[in-house]
Coordinates of N, CA and C in Angstrom, one line a residue:
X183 N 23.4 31.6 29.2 CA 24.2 31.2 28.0 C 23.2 30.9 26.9
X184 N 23.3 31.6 25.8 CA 22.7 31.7 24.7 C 23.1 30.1 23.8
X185 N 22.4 29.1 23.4 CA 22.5 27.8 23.3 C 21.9 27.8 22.0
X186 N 22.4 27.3 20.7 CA 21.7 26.7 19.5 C 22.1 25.3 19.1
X187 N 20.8 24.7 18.5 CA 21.4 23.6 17.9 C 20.7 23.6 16.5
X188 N 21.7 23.1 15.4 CA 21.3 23.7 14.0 C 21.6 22.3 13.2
X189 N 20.4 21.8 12.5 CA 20.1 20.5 11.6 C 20.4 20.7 10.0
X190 N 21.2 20.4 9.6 CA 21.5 21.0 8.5 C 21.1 19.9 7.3
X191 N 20.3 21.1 6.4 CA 19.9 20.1 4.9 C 19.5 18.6 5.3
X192 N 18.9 18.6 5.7 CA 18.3 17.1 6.1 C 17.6 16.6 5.0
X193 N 17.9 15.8 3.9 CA 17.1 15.6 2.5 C 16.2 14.4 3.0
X194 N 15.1 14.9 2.6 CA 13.6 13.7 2.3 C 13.2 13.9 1.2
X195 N 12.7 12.5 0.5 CA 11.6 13.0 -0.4 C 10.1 12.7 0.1
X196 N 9.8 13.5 -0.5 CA 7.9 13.5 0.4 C 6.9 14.1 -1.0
X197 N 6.0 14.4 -0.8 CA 5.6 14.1 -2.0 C 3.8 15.4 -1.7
X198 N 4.2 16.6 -1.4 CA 3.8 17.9 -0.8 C 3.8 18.9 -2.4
X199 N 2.6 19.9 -2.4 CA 2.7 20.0 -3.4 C 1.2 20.5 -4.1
X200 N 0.5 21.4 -4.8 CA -1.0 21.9 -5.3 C -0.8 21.3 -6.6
X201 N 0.0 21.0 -7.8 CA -0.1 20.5 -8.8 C -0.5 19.1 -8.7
X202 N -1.2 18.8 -9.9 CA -1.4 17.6 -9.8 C -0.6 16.4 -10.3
X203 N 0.4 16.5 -10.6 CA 1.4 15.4 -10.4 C 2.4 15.5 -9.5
X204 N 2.0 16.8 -8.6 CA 3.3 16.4 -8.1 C 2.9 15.5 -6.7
X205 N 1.7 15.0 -6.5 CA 1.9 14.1 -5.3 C 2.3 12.8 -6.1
X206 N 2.4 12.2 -7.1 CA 2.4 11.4 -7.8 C 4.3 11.2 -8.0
X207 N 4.3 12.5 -8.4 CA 6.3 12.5 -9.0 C 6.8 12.5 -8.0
X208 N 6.5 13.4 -6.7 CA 7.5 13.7 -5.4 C 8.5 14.7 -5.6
X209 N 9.6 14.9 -4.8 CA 10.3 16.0 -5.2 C 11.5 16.0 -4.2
X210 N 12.4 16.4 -4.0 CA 13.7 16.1 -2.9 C 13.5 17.4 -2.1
X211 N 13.8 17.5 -1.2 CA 13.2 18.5 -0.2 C 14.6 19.0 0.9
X212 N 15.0 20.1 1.0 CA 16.1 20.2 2.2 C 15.4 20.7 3.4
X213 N 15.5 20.1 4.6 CA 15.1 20.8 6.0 C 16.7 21.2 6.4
X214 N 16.3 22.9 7.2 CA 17.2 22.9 8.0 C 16.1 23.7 9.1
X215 N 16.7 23.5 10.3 CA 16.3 23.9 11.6 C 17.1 24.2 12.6
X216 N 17.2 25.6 13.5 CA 18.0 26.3 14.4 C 16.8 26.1 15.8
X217 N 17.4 25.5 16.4 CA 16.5 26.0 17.8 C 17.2 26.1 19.1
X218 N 16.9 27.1 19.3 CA 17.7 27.8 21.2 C 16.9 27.6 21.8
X219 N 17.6 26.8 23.4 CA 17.4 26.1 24.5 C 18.4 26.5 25.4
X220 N 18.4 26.9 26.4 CA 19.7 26.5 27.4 C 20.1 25.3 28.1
X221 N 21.5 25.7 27.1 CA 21.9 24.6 27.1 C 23.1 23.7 28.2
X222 N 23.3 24.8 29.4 CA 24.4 25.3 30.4 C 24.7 24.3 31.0
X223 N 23.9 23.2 31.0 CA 23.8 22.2 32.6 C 24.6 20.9 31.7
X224 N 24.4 20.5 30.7 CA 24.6 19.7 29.9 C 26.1 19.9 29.4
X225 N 26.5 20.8 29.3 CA 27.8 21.7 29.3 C 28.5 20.9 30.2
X226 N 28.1 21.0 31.7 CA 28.6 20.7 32.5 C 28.8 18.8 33.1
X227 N 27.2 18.5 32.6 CA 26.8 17.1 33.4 C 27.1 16.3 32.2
X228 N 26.9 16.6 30.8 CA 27.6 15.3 29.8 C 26.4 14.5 29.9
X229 N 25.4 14.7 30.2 CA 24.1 13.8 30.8 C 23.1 14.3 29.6
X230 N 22.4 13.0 28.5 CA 21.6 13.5 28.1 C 20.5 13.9 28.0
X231 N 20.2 13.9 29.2 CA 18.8 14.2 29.6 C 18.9 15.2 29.9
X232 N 20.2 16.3 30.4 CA 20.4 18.1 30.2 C 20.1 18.5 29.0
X233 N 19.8 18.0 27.9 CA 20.0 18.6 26.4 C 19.0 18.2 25.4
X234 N 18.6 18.7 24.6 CA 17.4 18.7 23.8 C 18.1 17.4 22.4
X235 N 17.2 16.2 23.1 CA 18.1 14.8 21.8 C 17.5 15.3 20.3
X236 N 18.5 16.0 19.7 CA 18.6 16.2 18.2 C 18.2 15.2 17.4
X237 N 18.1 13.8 17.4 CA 17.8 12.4 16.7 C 16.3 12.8 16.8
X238 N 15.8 13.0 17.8 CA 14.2 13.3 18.3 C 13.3 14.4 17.6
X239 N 14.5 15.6 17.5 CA 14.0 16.9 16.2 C 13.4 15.8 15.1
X240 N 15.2 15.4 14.7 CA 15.2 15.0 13.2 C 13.9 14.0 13.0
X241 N 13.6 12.9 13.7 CA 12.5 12.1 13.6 C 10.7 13.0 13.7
X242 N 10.7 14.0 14.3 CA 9.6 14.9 13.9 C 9.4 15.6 12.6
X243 N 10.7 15.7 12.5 CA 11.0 16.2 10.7 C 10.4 15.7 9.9
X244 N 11.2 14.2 10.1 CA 10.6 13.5 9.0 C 9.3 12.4 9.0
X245 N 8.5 12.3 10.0 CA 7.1 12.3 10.2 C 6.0 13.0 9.8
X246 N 6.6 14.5 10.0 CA 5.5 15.7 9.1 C 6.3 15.8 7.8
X247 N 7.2 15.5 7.4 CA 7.5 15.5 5.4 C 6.6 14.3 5.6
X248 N 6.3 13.2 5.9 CA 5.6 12.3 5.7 C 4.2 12.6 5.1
X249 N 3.6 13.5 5.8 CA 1.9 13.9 5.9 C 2.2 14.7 4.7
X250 N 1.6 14.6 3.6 CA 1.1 15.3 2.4 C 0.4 16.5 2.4
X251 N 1.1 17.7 1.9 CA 0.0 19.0 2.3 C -0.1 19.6 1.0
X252 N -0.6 20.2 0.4 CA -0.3 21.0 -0.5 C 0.4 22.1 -0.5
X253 N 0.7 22.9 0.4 CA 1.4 24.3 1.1 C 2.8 23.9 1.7
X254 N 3.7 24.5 1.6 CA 5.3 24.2 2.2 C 4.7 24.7 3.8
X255 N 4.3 26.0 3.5 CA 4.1 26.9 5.1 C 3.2 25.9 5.6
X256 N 2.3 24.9 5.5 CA 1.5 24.0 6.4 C 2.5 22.7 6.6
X257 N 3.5 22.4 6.3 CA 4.1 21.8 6.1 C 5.4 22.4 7.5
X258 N 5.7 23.1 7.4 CA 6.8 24.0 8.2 C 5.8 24.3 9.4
X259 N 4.6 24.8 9.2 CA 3.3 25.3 10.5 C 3.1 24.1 11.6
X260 N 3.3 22.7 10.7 CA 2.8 21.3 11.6 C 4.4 21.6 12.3
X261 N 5.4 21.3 11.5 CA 6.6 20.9 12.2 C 6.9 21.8 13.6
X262 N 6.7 23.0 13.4 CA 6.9 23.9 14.5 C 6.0 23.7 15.5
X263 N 4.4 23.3 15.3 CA 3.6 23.0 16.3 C 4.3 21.8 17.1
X264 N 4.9 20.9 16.7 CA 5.4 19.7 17.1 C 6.6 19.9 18.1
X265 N 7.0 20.7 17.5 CA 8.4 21.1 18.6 C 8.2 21.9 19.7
X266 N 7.1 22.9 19.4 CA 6.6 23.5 20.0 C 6.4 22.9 21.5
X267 N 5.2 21.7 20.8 CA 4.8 20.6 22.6 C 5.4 20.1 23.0
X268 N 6.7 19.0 21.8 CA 7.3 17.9 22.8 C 8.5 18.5 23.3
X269 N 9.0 19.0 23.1 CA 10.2 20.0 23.6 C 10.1 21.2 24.4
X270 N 9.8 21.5 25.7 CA 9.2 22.6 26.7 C 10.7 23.5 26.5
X271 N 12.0 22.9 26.6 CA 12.9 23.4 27.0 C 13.2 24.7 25.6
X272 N 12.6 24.3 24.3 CA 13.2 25.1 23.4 C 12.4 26.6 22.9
X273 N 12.9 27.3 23.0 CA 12.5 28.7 23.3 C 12.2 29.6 21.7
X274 N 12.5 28.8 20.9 CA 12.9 29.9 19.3 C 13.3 28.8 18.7
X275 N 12.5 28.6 17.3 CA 12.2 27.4 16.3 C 12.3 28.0 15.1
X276 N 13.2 28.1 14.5 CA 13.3 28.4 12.9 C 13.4 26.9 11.7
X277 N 12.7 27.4 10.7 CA 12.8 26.1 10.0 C 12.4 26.6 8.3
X278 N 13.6 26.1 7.8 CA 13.6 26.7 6.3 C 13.6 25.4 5.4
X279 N 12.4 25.2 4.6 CA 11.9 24.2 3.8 C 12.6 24.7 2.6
X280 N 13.3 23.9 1.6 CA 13.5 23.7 0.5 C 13.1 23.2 -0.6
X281 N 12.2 23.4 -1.7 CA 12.0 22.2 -2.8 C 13.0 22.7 -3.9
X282 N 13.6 21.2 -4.3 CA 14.8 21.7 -4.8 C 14.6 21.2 -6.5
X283 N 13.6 20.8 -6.7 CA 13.3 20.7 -8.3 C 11.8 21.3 -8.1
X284 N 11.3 22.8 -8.2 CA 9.8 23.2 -8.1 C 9.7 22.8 -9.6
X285 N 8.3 23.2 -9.8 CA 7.9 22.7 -11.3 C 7.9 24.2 -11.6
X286 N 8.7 25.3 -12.1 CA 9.1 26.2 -12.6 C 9.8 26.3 -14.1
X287 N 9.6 27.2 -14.7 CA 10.9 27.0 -15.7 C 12.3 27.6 -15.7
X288 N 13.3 27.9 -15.7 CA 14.5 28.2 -15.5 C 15.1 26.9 -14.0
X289 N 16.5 27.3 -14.2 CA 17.4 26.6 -13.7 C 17.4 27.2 -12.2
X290 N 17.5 26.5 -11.5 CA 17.6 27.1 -9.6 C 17.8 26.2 -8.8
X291 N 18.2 25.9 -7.6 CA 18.9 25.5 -6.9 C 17.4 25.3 -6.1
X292 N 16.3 26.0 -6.0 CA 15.4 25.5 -5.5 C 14.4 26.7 -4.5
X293 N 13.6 26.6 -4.6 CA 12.4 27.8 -3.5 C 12.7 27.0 -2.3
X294 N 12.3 28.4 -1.4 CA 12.8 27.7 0.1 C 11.8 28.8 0.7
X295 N 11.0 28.9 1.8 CA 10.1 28.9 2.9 C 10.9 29.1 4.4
X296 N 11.1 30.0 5.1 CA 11.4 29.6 6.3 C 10.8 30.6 7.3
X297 N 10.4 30.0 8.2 CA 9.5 30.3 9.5 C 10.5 30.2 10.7
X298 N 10.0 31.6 11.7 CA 10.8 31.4 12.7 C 10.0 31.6 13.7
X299 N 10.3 31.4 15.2 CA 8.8 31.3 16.0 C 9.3 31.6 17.5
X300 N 9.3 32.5 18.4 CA 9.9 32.6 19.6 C 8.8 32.1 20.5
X301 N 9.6 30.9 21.1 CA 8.2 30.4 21.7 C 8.3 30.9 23.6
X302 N 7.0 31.1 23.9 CA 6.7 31.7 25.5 C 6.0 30.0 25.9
X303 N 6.9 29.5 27.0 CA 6.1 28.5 27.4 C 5.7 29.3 29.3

């Protein structure tokens, strides 16, 4: 059984970024993340300890928006390492970073970065 669990637009501000005001100004930020696990047993047992606790993603999430990088992709590179270890069960990690005010000129909804990663444990 092919199993996803999908975090949708999770907004932080963090404060990531090569200009130099933008560690200073910050910026609003959307995470979303897709990751497959099988998920069959938990299906069945209702037991959360069958199932990969989604609160536990989201709190890695927002630990690495915490850490200041200048690069989105080093920012998206930490998060995936992280899920990578503490989660054995999850097999394939996608994660699409959003900055939703870049310091550009014209009007946009925002640059977005997303990394996807099939993991061999």
């Amino acid at each position: 059984m092919k199993s996803k669990i999908i975090l949708k637009n999770i907004k932080i501000y963090a404060y990531h970024g090569v200009l130099p005001e933008e560690p200073l100004i910050g910026n609003e930020y959307l995470i979303n993340a897709e990751l497959h696990a099988d998920l069959q047993k938990a299906s069945q047992t209702d037991d959360l300890q069958d199932t990969i606790n989604y609160a536990e993603i989201s709190e890695v999430i927002h630990q690495e928006m915490l850490v200041r990088s200048q690069l989105l992709e080093h920012v998206i590179g930490r998060i995936i390492s992280r899920i990578e270890i503490q989660f054995p069960a999850i097999s394939f990690v996608k994660i699409k970073l959003t900055k939703t005010k870049p310091p550009m000129p014209g009007e946009m909804d925002g640059v977005s970065l997303e990394f996807e990663k099939k993991i061999h444990h």
